[in-house]
Amino acid sequence: MADGAHSLIGKVSGDFSVDLSNCDREPIHVLGTVQPFGFLIALTADWLVSRVSANSAEFIGLTPDQMLGQQISAIFRGDAIHSLRNRITLLRGPDAVERIFSLTLMDGGAPFDVAVHFSGSLVVIEAEPASHDEMEASSMVRSMVARLAQADGMTAFLRDGARQVRALTGFDRVMVYRFAEGGDGEVVAEALRPGIDSFFGLHYPASDIPAQARALYLRNIFRVIADVQAKPVPVVPQLDPSGAALDMSLCLTRAVSPIHIEYLCNMGVAASLSISIIVEGRLWGLFACHHYGPRLPSFAQRSAAELFGQIFSMMLESRERSETAAYEGKARQVADRLMSAVAQDHDLLSNARWLGDVIFDTIPADGVGVYIDGQMTFAGLTPDEPSFVAIVSMLNRAAASQVFTTDSLDSLLPEAAAYADRAAGLLAIPLSRRPRDYVVLFRAEQLRSVRWAGSPEKQIEYGPNGPRLTPRKSFELWSQLVRGTALPFTAAELRVAEALRTALLEVILRLSDSANEERQKAHEKQELLIAELNHRVRNILALMRGLISQTRDSAHSVEEFIGTLESRVHALARAHDQITADRWAPARLYDLIEVESAAYLAERRDRVMLTGPNVLLTPSAFTVLALVIHELLTNAAKYGALSDNGSVAIDWRVDGDGSLLIDWRESGGPAVVAPTRRGFGSTVIERSIPYDLDGRAEVSYRLSGLEAHFCIPSAHVASVLPDVTAMERAKPAPAPTPTLLRGRHVLLVEDNMIIAMDGEDALRDLGAEVVTAAAVGRAREAIAVHPFDLAVLDFNLGNETSLPIADLLAEKGVPFLFATGYGDGLDLPERFGDVTLLKKPYSGATLAQAIAPMLEQAEDGGKGGAE
C-alpha cells in the first residue's frame, strides 16, 4: 500500500516470535538515509552544518567532510540564506514545512527547489534541482476544487478526487483508501491507466499500515517514493555526539523501509505517492498512488497535490458533517414523533413492532427486543426469550444509563454464536437505572465476502532482511467469509441512539411524575373513602342496634322477631346494592329512594310518599344523591317524622333548563329543633350536592318538620323517560317452604364460620341434609365421600376460588349456585355464564327463591347452571 505498509503475522521456529509488534517497532522515522533525487543539510541553532547527506557533492560540489562543522554562510550565498531565514520565520507548529522554488544556493550554481523545517533544535534543508515548472499551484488547485464541488454524492466525490490526483501527478493508479474501525482498510475509489488491474473494493489488513506509519501520516501528510530500486543515500554522521539519530519524520527525501521496498517490489510497483486524508483530526484514509516505472512529479506538482489533499480533506469533512446533520435532523423528527406517541399511549413503549417501525427509519436493524419490568416483546430477527434474558443480564454488568453496542456478540456471550444468523451485533438503549429496562436493536451476521489483497494469515518466511517477516509474495484475491460479526453501528447512529435514549427517558420520567401525581390523588381519595366508610359502618351498626331494639319491642314471638329483623337487614343490603349494581350507567331516581326507604320501613313504606317524573341520573350524581338520601332517611328515622307516626313527602321535577329540583318535607313527627353541632351526616346533606355536583342545597329546621330543597344541574340528568303511572313496590318474599329440600343432600362451601352457620340453618329449615366445607380441598373430600343433590358455593374462599369445585360438580351433573358479596359485578368464566348468583347476605326466603328453579330444571333432566 504506502510507506510502512506490510503484513507481519505468524510465528517462526525457535525462540523468536514474529507478530505485528515487529513492524510497529521498526524506526522508519530515523532510517538515516535519503532518496537520491535530492540532498539534505541539517544546521544547528547557530547555523553550523551538523549533518549532510552523502550525495551532496553531486548537487553542490562539496562533500560532507568539506561542510560538516562549517558556518552555512561560508557555503551558501547571502541572499539564499536571507530567503531561508525568512521562510523559517513563517513556520508555525511542530510539523510545519515551508518551500522555496528556484532558489540559487551557491554562486554560479544551478537553482534548487528547497523545503525547510525544524527537527528538534535543528534546521533541516532539503533541496533538489529546480524543475522550472511554471505551473501556478493555487490556480490549478482552485480549478480542481471547483470541479470537485460539482460532484453529486459521496461516491462521485471520492471518484473525482482520485481522477484529479491522477491527472495532476500522472501516476498509473490512484486509489482512495479508507480505514475501517478495526484498522483494516478498503479501496473505495480508484482512477487508473487502461490495461492495469483494478484494486477497487479490495480490503487490506490493519497490519499493512503499522501504528508508527499511521502516526507519520498524521504529521507528514505528503510522501513520495520516486524509485523503488534507487539506492538510498546515508546521512553523515548517523548519530550526533550525544548518540541521537536525526528525526526525519517531516523530511520529503526520507528513504524507505527495506521491508516496504520489498512489499512494493512484490506488487510490481516502481514508484508510489501518498496524501493523507485527515477528517476531524483523525486519519480517515489516503490517496495511495502507484506507478509501474520510476516517477518523480515536479516540486510544483507535488506542492499542488499536497494542497489539493488538504482542501479535499476539508471538503470531505464538510460533506460528512452535512450528511450527518441531515441524518440527525431526521432522527430528531423521529425522536419527537416517538415522544409524542408514547406520551399519549405509554403502552406503545412495550410494542416492539411499533418501536421497530419508528426507530429503523434512522438506525437500520434486523430486529428489536424490548425488556420492561421483566416483560419481553420482540419484532423481526431476534434471539429467543431465554437468550434475551442472558443478554439483558450481560447488559446489566455494563455501565448504567449508557448506550451499549457490539458488532460481535459472541465475543461477550459465547453461546450467542448459536443465533448469530439472527443477532450477531446489538445496540442497547437503556430506559431506566433500576430496574434496568432496554430497547435492544439487533443486526444479523454479515456473511460478507471480504476480498483481501492476499491472505492475511500467510505463514511467515525468512527473507533477505534477516529473521523478520518477508511481506506477502502473492496478491491473488483471497475471499474470507466473516462469520459471527454484524455490520457495526456508526458513530452517527450511536448519537441518534443516545438522543432516543434521552427522549424515551424524558417520556418515562413524565409518566412517572404523572403516575406519582395519580398515586397521590388516589391516596387522598382512599383516605376520604376510609373516613366515609368508617362513618357509614358506624351508622349501619347504630342502625342495626336500633332495628334490633325496635323489632324486639314490637315482636310478639321469637319467630316474628327473627323474620322481621331479617327482612330489614336484607332491605339495607338491597339499598347498598342499588348504589353499586349498575356501575357507571344511568339509574332511576325513583329506585334510589324506594330501595333506601325500604331499609327503614319495610311494609310501612307508604309513609314515604314519592311524586315526580321518571328521571335517570348519571352515575356520579346517583352516588352523591344516594348518600344524601341515606343521611336524610337516617336522620328522619332517628329524630324526625319517621321516628314517630309522621311521614315524608319527596317531590321532584325538571325545570326549564333541565335541572332536577327535589323537595323533601317531613310532617307528623316530633317538634324539630336545629342541631347545635354539625356532624358528618349534616355536612353530607348540606355540602355534597354543591361541592360535588355544583348544585344547590337548602335545609330548614321548621318546628313542624324538616324541609330540604336540592337542585341537581342538568349536566347530571341523563334523561327523563315517560312518567311511571304505577310504580309498584316490591312485595315481600314468600315464606320459605320447609319441605323444598326434604331428603336432599346439599354441599355448602363457605370460608366464614358465622355465614356458614346461617347458611346451614337456612338450608336445614328447607329440609336439607347439609355438609359444610371451608376450602377447596375439604370440598373435594366431601364430594368423594357423599353423593350430593345440590351445592351452594361461596365464590371467594380467601386465597382461592370455588371454580375447581364448580368444574367437578359440573362433571358429575350436580346443580349448584354461587353465593357472593360481589353482587352482579362478579366476573365468571364463560362456561358458568348461566349459573345462578345469590347475593350476600341471603335469607332462607331468598335462598329458596334461588334454589326452586334449579330443582325444577334438575327434575326435567337438566344440569342446573353447570352446562
PDB file of C-alpha atoms in Angstrom, residues 433-667:
ATOM      1  CA  ARG A 433     -31.428   2.657  36.029  1.00  0.00           C
ATOM      2  CA  ARG A 434     -33.169   0.353  38.476  1.00  0.00           C
ATOM      3  CA  PRO A 435     -34.559  -1.916  37.355  1.00  0.00           C
ATOM      4  CA  ARG A 436     -32.769  -1.626  34.043  1.00  0.00           C
ATOM      5  CA  ASP A 437     -35.118  -1.764  31.084  1.00  0.00           C
ATOM      6  CA  TYR A 438     -33.910  -1.812  27.493  1.00  0.00           C
ATOM      7  CA  VAL A 439     -34.812  -1.369  23.875  1.00  0.00           C
ATOM      8  CA  VAL A 440     -32.289  -3.562  22.036  1.00  0.00           C
ATOM      9  CA  LEU A 441     -31.690  -3.367  18.281  1.00  0.00           C
ATOM     10  CA  PHE A 442     -30.228  -6.487  16.674  1.00  0.00           C
ATOM     11  CA  ARG A 443     -28.240  -6.943  13.483  1.00  0.00           C
ATOM     12  CA  ALA A 444     -27.715 -10.367  11.958  1.00  0.00           C
ATOM     13  CA  GLU A 445     -24.245 -11.502  10.951  1.00  0.00           C
ATOM     14  CA  GLN A 446     -22.964 -10.086   7.676  1.00  0.00           C
ATOM     15  CA  LEU A 447     -21.935 -13.085   5.609  1.00  0.00           C
ATOM     16  CA  ARG A 448     -19.890 -10.683   3.548  1.00  0.00           C
ATOM     17  CA  SER A 449     -17.083 -11.821   1.284  1.00  0.00           C
ATOM     18  CA  VAL A 450     -14.076  -9.682   2.100  1.00  0.00           C
ATOM     19  CA  ARG A 451     -11.656  -9.591  -0.832  1.00  0.00           C
ATOM     20  CA  TRP A 452      -8.314  -9.358   0.907  1.00  0.00           C
ATOM     21  CA  ALA A 453      -5.242  -8.419  -1.111  1.00  0.00           C
ATOM     22  CA  GLY A 454      -3.536 -11.704  -0.270  1.00  0.00           C
ATOM     23  CA  SER A 455      -4.248 -13.907   2.707  1.00  0.00           C
ATOM     24  CA  PRO A 456      -3.772 -12.008   5.970  1.00  0.00           C
ATOM     25  CA  GLU A 457      -2.890 -15.350   7.599  1.00  0.00           C
ATOM     26  CA  LYS A 458       0.004 -16.170   5.278  1.00  0.00           C
ATOM     27  CA  GLN A 459       2.788 -18.065   7.010  1.00  0.00           C
ATOM     28  CA  ILE A 460       5.987 -16.221   7.932  1.00  0.00           C
ATOM     29  CA  GLU A 461       9.084 -16.815   5.827  1.00  0.00           C
ATOM     30  CA  TYR A 462      12.677 -15.739   6.241  1.00  0.00           C
ATOM     31  CA  GLY A 463      13.748 -13.158   3.687  1.00  0.00           C
ATOM     32  CA  PRO A 464      16.715 -11.057   2.707  1.00  0.00           C
ATOM     33  CA  ASN A 465      16.129  -8.758   5.683  1.00  0.00           C
ATOM     34  CA  GLY A 466      17.026 -11.375   8.279  1.00  0.00           C
ATOM     35  CA  PRO A 467      14.768 -13.122  10.800  1.00  0.00           C
ATOM     36  CA  ARG A 468      11.856 -10.827  10.077  1.00  0.00           C
ATOM     37  CA  LEU A 469       8.713 -11.407   8.146  1.00  0.00           C
ATOM     38  CA  THR A 470       9.037 -11.091   4.430  1.00  0.00           C
ATOM     39  CA  PRO A 471       5.958  -9.330   3.020  1.00  0.00           C
ATOM     40  CA  ARG A 472       3.448 -11.431   1.162  1.00  0.00           C
ATOM     41  CA  LYS A 473       4.723 -12.855  -2.100  1.00  0.00           C
ATOM     42  CA  SER A 474       1.336 -13.194  -3.765  1.00  0.00           C
ATOM     43  CA  PHE A 475      -1.517 -10.745  -4.110  1.00  0.00           C
ATOM     44  CA  GLU A 476      -4.067 -13.085  -5.596  1.00  0.00           C
ATOM     45  CA  LEU A 477      -7.596 -12.406  -4.450  1.00  0.00           C
ATOM     46  CA  TRP A 478      -8.447 -14.294  -1.342  1.00  0.00           C
ATOM     47  CA  SER A 479     -12.016 -14.400  -0.003  1.00  0.00           C
ATOM     48  CA  GLN A 480     -12.616 -14.600   3.684  1.00  0.00           C
ATOM     49  CA  LEU A 481     -16.123 -15.253   4.945  1.00  0.00           C
ATOM     50  CA  VAL A 482     -16.548 -13.167   8.075  1.00  0.00           C
ATOM     51  CA  ARG A 483     -18.925 -15.054  10.364  1.00  0.00           C
ATOM     52  CA  GLY A 484     -20.436 -14.046  13.684  1.00  0.00           C
ATOM     53  CA  THR A 485     -19.889 -10.354  13.009  1.00  0.00           C
ATOM     54  CA  ALA A 486     -22.578  -7.797  12.269  1.00  0.00           C
ATOM     55  CA  LEU A 487     -22.319  -4.519  10.434  1.00  0.00           C
ATOM     56  CA  PRO A 488     -21.116  -2.105  13.147  1.00  0.00           C
ATOM     57  CA  PHE A 489     -23.351   0.719  14.289  1.00  0.00           C
ATOM     58  CA  THR A 490     -21.791   4.001  13.159  1.00  0.00           C
ATOM     59  CA  ALA A 491     -20.865   6.919  15.386  1.00  0.00           C
ATOM     60  CA  ALA A 492     -23.786   8.918  13.959  1.00  0.00           C
ATOM     61  CA  GLU A 493     -26.161   6.041  14.714  1.00  0.00           C
ATOM     62  CA  LEU A 494     -24.841   5.915  18.274  1.00  0.00           C
ATOM     63  CA  ARG A 495     -25.516   9.639  18.650  1.00  0.00           C
ATOM     64  CA  VAL A 496     -29.056   9.088  17.409  1.00  0.00           C
ATOM     65  CA  ALA A 497     -29.454   6.191  19.859  1.00  0.00           C
ATOM     66  CA  GLU A 498     -28.338   8.489  22.679  1.00  0.00           C
ATOM     67  CA  ALA A 499     -30.879  11.092  21.543  1.00  0.00           C
ATOM     68  CA  LEU A 500     -33.586   8.407  21.520  1.00  0.00           C
ATOM     69  CA  ARG A 501     -32.493   7.270  24.984  1.00  0.00           C
ATOM     70  CA  THR A 502     -32.805  10.816  26.286  1.00  0.00           C
ATOM     71  CA  ALA A 503     -36.204  11.243  24.618  1.00  0.00           C
ATOM     72  CA  LEU A 504     -37.561   7.960  25.938  1.00  0.00           C
ATOM     73  CA  LEU A 505     -36.182   8.639  29.415  1.00  0.00           C
ATOM     74  CA  GLU A 506     -37.857  12.052  29.407  1.00  0.00           C
ATOM     75  CA  VAL A 507     -41.185  10.476  28.479  1.00  0.00           C
ATOM     76  CA  ILE A 508     -40.770   7.827  31.164  1.00  0.00           C
ATOM     77  CA  LEU A 509     -39.928  10.466  33.763  1.00  0.00           C
ATOM     78  CA  ARG A 510     -43.012  12.421  32.736  1.00  0.00           C
ATOM     79  CA  LEU A 511     -45.103   9.293  33.005  1.00  0.00           C
ATOM     80  CA  SER A 512     -43.509   8.575  36.379  1.00  0.00           C
ATOM     81  CA  ASP A 513     -44.328  12.099  37.578  1.00  0.00           C
ATOM     82  CA  SER A 514     -47.863  11.668  36.299  1.00  0.00           C
ATOM     83  CA  ALA A 515     -48.116   8.279  37.997  1.00  0.00           C
ATOM     84  CA  ASN A 516     -46.853   9.783  41.261  1.00  0.00           C
ATOM     85  CA  GLU A 517     -49.435  12.537  40.991  1.00  0.00           C
ATOM     86  CA  GLU A 518     -52.158   9.993  40.307  1.00  0.00           C
ATOM     87  CA  ARG A 519     -50.974   7.889  43.237  1.00  0.00           C
ATOM     88  CA  GLN A 520     -51.138  10.952  45.470  1.00  0.00           C
ATOM     89  CA  LYS A 521     -54.674  11.683  44.292  1.00  0.00           C
ATOM     90  CA  ALA A 522     -55.624   8.052  44.776  1.00  0.00           C
ATOM     91  CA  HIS A 523     -54.154   8.143  48.274  1.00  0.00           C
ATOM     92  CA  GLU A 524     -56.186  11.238  49.116  1.00  0.00           C
ATOM     93  CA  LYS A 525     -59.321   9.612  47.740  1.00  0.00           C
ATOM     94  CA  GLN A 526     -58.557   6.484  49.699  1.00  0.00           C
ATOM     95  CA  GLU A 527     -58.238   8.495  52.898  1.00  0.00           C
ATOM     96  CA  LEU A 528     -61.582  10.151  52.196  1.00  0.00           C
ATOM     97  CA  LEU A 529     -63.193   6.822  51.392  1.00  0.00           C
ATOM     98  CA  ILE A 530     -61.844   5.292  54.579  1.00  0.00           C
ATOM     99  CA  ALA A 531     -63.305   8.173  56.584  1.00  0.00           C
ATOM    100  CA  GLU A 532     -66.609   7.831  54.755  1.00  0.00           C
ATOM    101  CA  LEU A 533     -66.577   4.057  55.173  1.00  0.00           C
ATOM    102  CA  ASN A 534     -65.911   4.447  58.874  1.00  0.00           C
ATOM    103  CA  HIS A 535     -68.847   6.821  59.138  1.00  0.00           C
ATOM    104  CA  ARG A 536     -71.105   4.512  57.120  1.00  0.00           C
ATOM    105  CA  VAL A 537     -70.139   1.453  59.143  1.00  0.00           C
ATOM    106  CA  ARG A 538     -70.829   3.280  62.395  1.00  0.00           C
ATOM    107  CA  ASN A 539     -74.205   4.371  61.057  1.00  0.00           C
ATOM    108  CA  ILE A 540     -75.011   0.849  59.922  1.00  0.00           C
ATOM    109  CA  LEU A 541     -74.028  -0.579  63.296  1.00  0.00           C
ATOM    110  CA  ALA A 542     -76.129   2.051  65.038  1.00  0.00           C
ATOM    111  CA  LEU A 543     -78.989   1.344  62.659  1.00  0.00           C
ATOM    112  CA  MET A 544     -78.698  -2.399  63.313  1.00  0.00           C
ATOM    113  CA  ARG A 545     -78.869  -1.775  67.014  1.00  0.00           C
ATOM    114  CA  GLY A 546     -81.957   0.394  66.503  1.00  0.00           C
ATOM    115  CA  LEU A 547     -83.558  -2.195  64.223  1.00  0.00           C
ATOM    116  CA  ILE A 548     -82.999  -4.914  66.793  1.00  0.00           C
ATOM    117  CA  SER A 549     -84.381  -2.742  69.565  1.00  0.00           C
ATOM    118  CA  GLN A 550     -87.472  -1.631  67.623  1.00  0.00           C
ATOM    119  CA  THR A 551     -88.123  -5.109  66.304  1.00  0.00           C
ATOM    120  CA  ARG A 552     -87.855  -6.606  69.772  1.00  0.00           C
ATOM    121  CA  ASP A 553     -90.315  -4.124  71.227  1.00  0.00           C
ATOM    122  CA  SER A 554     -92.922  -4.806  68.552  1.00  0.00           C
ATOM    123  CA  ALA A 555     -92.444  -8.561  68.137  1.00  0.00           C
ATOM    124  CA  HIS A 556     -94.921 -10.970  69.763  1.00  0.00           C
ATOM    125  CA  SER A 557     -92.773 -14.095  69.348  1.00  0.00           C
ATOM    126  CA  VAL A 558     -89.194 -15.148  68.728  1.00  0.00           C
ATOM    127  CA  GLU A 559     -90.097 -16.324  65.209  1.00  0.00           C
ATOM    128  CA  GLU A 560     -91.700 -12.968  64.362  1.00  0.00           C
ATOM    129  CA  PHE A 561     -88.716 -11.103  65.786  1.00  0.00           C
ATOM    130  CA  ILE A 562     -86.262 -13.119  63.672  1.00  0.00           C
ATOM    131  CA  GLY A 563     -88.336 -12.788  60.489  1.00  0.00           C
ATOM    132  CA  THR A 564     -88.862  -9.031  60.797  1.00  0.00           C
ATOM    133  CA  LEU A 565     -85.250  -8.325  61.661  1.00  0.00           C
ATOM    134  CA  GLU A 566     -84.040 -10.496  58.778  1.00  0.00           C
ATOM    135  CA  SER A 567     -86.262  -8.678  56.260  1.00  0.00           C
ATOM    136  CA  ARG A 568     -84.984  -5.283  57.442  1.00  0.00           C
ATOM    137  CA  VAL A 569     -81.332  -6.332  57.229  1.00  0.00           C
ATOM    138  CA  HIS A 570     -81.870  -7.531  53.677  1.00  0.00           C
ATOM    139  CA  ALA A 571     -83.620  -4.302  52.772  1.00  0.00           C
ATOM    140  CA  LEU A 572     -80.498  -2.458  53.950  1.00  0.00           C
ATOM    141  CA  ALA A 573     -78.340  -4.755  51.838  1.00  0.00           C
ATOM    142  CA  ARG A 574     -80.505  -4.076  48.801  1.00  0.00           C
ATOM    143  CA  ALA A 575     -80.019  -0.336  49.341  1.00  0.00           C
ATOM    144  CA  HIS A 576     -76.261  -0.867  49.225  1.00  0.00           C
ATOM    145  CA  ASP A 577     -76.570  -2.940  46.059  1.00  0.00           C
ATOM    146  CA  GLN A 578     -78.610  -0.164  44.453  1.00  0.00           C
ATOM    147  CA  ILE A 579     -75.682   2.248  44.795  1.00  0.00           C
ATOM    148  CA  THR A 580     -73.194  -0.105  43.126  1.00  0.00           C
ATOM    149  CA  ALA A 581     -75.145  -2.525  40.932  1.00  0.00           C
ATOM    150  CA  ASP A 582     -75.459  -0.506  37.694  1.00  0.00           C
ATOM    151  CA  ARG A 583     -71.885   0.664  37.657  1.00  0.00           C
ATOM    152  CA  TRP A 584     -71.369   3.811  35.561  1.00  0.00           C
ATOM    153  CA  ALA A 585     -74.783   3.529  33.876  1.00  0.00           C
ATOM    154  CA  PRO A 586     -77.666   5.993  34.437  1.00  0.00           C
ATOM    155  CA  ALA A 587     -80.137   4.823  37.108  1.00  0.00           C
ATOM    156  CA  ARG A 588     -83.651   5.815  38.175  1.00  0.00           C
ATOM    157  CA  LEU A 589     -84.140   8.316  40.973  1.00  0.00           C
ATOM    158  CA  TYR A 590     -87.327   6.500  41.991  1.00  0.00           C
ATOM    159  CA  ASP A 591     -85.416   3.232  42.530  1.00  0.00           C
ATOM    160  CA  LEU A 592     -82.810   5.002  44.617  1.00  0.00           C
ATOM    161  CA  ILE A 593     -85.361   6.421  47.059  1.00  0.00           C
ATOM    162  CA  GLU A 594     -87.504   3.299  47.061  1.00  0.00           C
ATOM    163  CA  VAL A 595     -84.700   0.943  47.981  1.00  0.00           C
ATOM    164  CA  GLU A 596     -83.247   3.284  50.618  1.00  0.00           C
ATOM    165  CA  SER A 597     -86.635   3.802  52.307  1.00  0.00           C
ATOM    166  CA  ALA A 598     -87.370   0.065  52.261  1.00  0.00           C
ATOM    167  CA  ALA A 599     -84.453  -0.488  54.612  1.00  0.00           C
ATOM    168  CA  TYR A 600     -86.187   1.501  57.344  1.00  0.00           C
ATOM    169  CA  LEU A 601     -89.934   0.951  56.952  1.00  0.00           C
ATOM    170  CA  ALA A 602     -90.394  -2.455  55.255  1.00  0.00           C
ATOM    171  CA  GLU A 603     -94.141  -2.935  54.703  1.00  0.00           C
ATOM    172  CA  ARG A 604     -94.887   0.590  56.069  1.00  0.00           C
ATOM    173  CA  ARG A 605     -93.023   2.234  53.213  1.00  0.00           C
ATOM    174  CA  ASP A 606     -96.162   4.169  52.335  1.00  0.00           C
ATOM    175  CA  ARG A 607     -95.051   6.664  54.997  1.00  0.00           C
ATOM    176  CA  VAL A 608     -92.550   7.873  52.355  1.00  0.00           C
ATOM    177  CA  MET A 609     -94.576   9.395  49.514  1.00  0.00           C
ATOM    178  CA  LEU A 610     -92.860   9.769  46.128  1.00  0.00           C
ATOM    179  CA  THR A 611     -94.010  12.106  43.370  1.00  0.00           C
ATOM    180  CA  GLY A 612     -92.181  13.046  40.196  1.00  0.00           C
ATOM    181  CA  PRO A 613     -91.218  12.146  36.631  1.00  0.00           C
ATOM    182  CA  ASN A 614     -89.156   9.104  35.664  1.00  0.00           C
ATOM    183  CA  VAL A 615     -85.692  10.722  35.886  1.00  0.00           C
ATOM    184  CA  LEU A 616     -82.391   8.913  35.199  1.00  0.00           C
ATOM    185  CA  LEU A 617     -79.283  10.299  36.883  1.00  0.00           C
ATOM    186  CA  THR A 618     -75.677   9.958  35.811  1.00  0.00           C
ATOM    187  CA  PRO A 619     -73.564   7.595  37.953  1.00  0.00           C
ATOM    188  CA  SER A 620     -71.687  10.397  39.718  1.00  0.00           C
ATOM    189  CA  ALA A 621     -74.907  12.221  40.650  1.00  0.00           C
ATOM    190  CA  PHE A 622     -76.625   8.961  41.584  1.00  0.00           C
ATOM    191  CA  THR A 623     -73.867   8.073  44.051  1.00  0.00           C
ATOM    192  CA  VAL A 624     -73.851  11.533  45.644  1.00  0.00           C
ATOM    193  CA  LEU A 625     -77.643  11.704  45.916  1.00  0.00           C
ATOM    194  CA  ALA A 626     -77.845   8.157  47.321  1.00  0.00           C
ATOM    195  CA  LEU A 627     -75.586   9.263  50.164  1.00  0.00           C
ATOM    196  CA  VAL A 628     -77.708  12.381  50.769  1.00  0.00           C
ATOM    197  CA  ILE A 629     -80.998  10.419  50.750  1.00  0.00           C
ATOM    198  CA  HIS A 630     -79.457   7.807  53.049  1.00  0.00           C
ATOM    199  CA  GLU A 631     -78.458  10.502  55.571  1.00  0.00           C
ATOM    200  CA  LEU A 632     -81.888  12.194  55.357  1.00  0.00           C
ATOM    201  CA  LEU A 633     -83.671   8.891  55.964  1.00  0.00           C
ATOM    202  CA  THR A 634     -81.282   8.048  58.798  1.00  0.00           C
ATOM    203  CA  ASN A 635     -81.991  11.390  60.479  1.00  0.00           C
ATOM    204  CA  ALA A 636     -85.727  11.026  59.848  1.00  0.00           C
ATOM    205  CA  ALA A 637     -85.706   7.517  61.341  1.00  0.00           C
ATOM    206  CA  LYS A 638     -83.666   8.621  64.386  1.00  0.00           C
ATOM    207  CA  TYR A 639     -85.056  12.053  65.170  1.00  0.00           C
ATOM    208  CA  GLY A 640     -87.627  13.131  62.606  1.00  0.00           C
ATOM    209  CA  ALA A 641     -91.021  12.185  61.208  1.00  0.00           C
ATOM    210  CA  LEU A 642     -90.202   8.508  60.701  1.00  0.00           C
ATOM    211  CA  SER A 643     -89.237   8.139  64.368  1.00  0.00           C
ATOM    212  CA  ASP A 644     -92.882   8.761  65.242  1.00  0.00           C
ATOM    213  CA  ASN A 645     -96.086   8.399  63.267  1.00  0.00           C
ATOM    214  CA  GLY A 646     -95.221  11.052  60.713  1.00  0.00           C
ATOM    215  CA  SER A 647     -94.434  10.823  57.045  1.00  0.00           C
ATOM    216  CA  VAL A 648     -92.031  12.143  54.444  1.00  0.00           C
ATOM    217  CA  ALA A 649     -93.066  13.624  51.088  1.00  0.00           C
ATOM    218  CA  ILE A 650     -90.415  13.616  48.387  1.00  0.00           C
ATOM    219  CA  ASP A 651     -91.353  15.569  45.250  1.00  0.00           C
ATOM    220  CA  TRP A 652     -89.138  16.221  42.244  1.00  0.00           C
ATOM    221  CA  ARG A 653     -89.457  17.965  38.887  1.00  0.00           C
ATOM    222  CA  VAL A 654     -87.297  19.114  35.992  1.00  0.00           C
ATOM    223  CA  ASP A 655     -87.194  22.865  35.344  1.00  0.00           C
ATOM    224  CA  GLY A 656     -86.850  24.750  32.049  1.00  0.00           C
ATOM    225  CA  ASP A 657     -83.063  24.400  31.766  1.00  0.00           C
ATOM    226  CA  GLY A 658     -83.146  20.659  32.524  1.00  0.00           C
ATOM    227  CA  SER A 659     -82.049  20.832  36.158  1.00  0.00           C
ATOM    228  CA  LEU A 660     -83.630  18.471  38.695  1.00  0.00           C
ATOM    229  CA  LEU A 661     -85.366  20.092  41.676  1.00  0.00           C
ATOM    230  CA  ILE A 662     -86.067  17.887  44.718  1.00  0.00           C
ATOM    231  CA  ASP A 663     -88.218  18.874  47.696  1.00  0.00           C
ATOM    232  CA  TRP A 664     -88.107  16.939  50.991  1.00  0.00           C
ATOM    233  CA  ARG A 665     -90.822  17.623  53.539  1.00  0.00           C
ATOM    234  CA  GLU A 666     -91.370  15.859  56.864  1.00  0.00           C
ATOM    235  CA  SER A 667     -94.638  16.119  58.777  1.00  0.00           C
TER     236      SER A 667
END
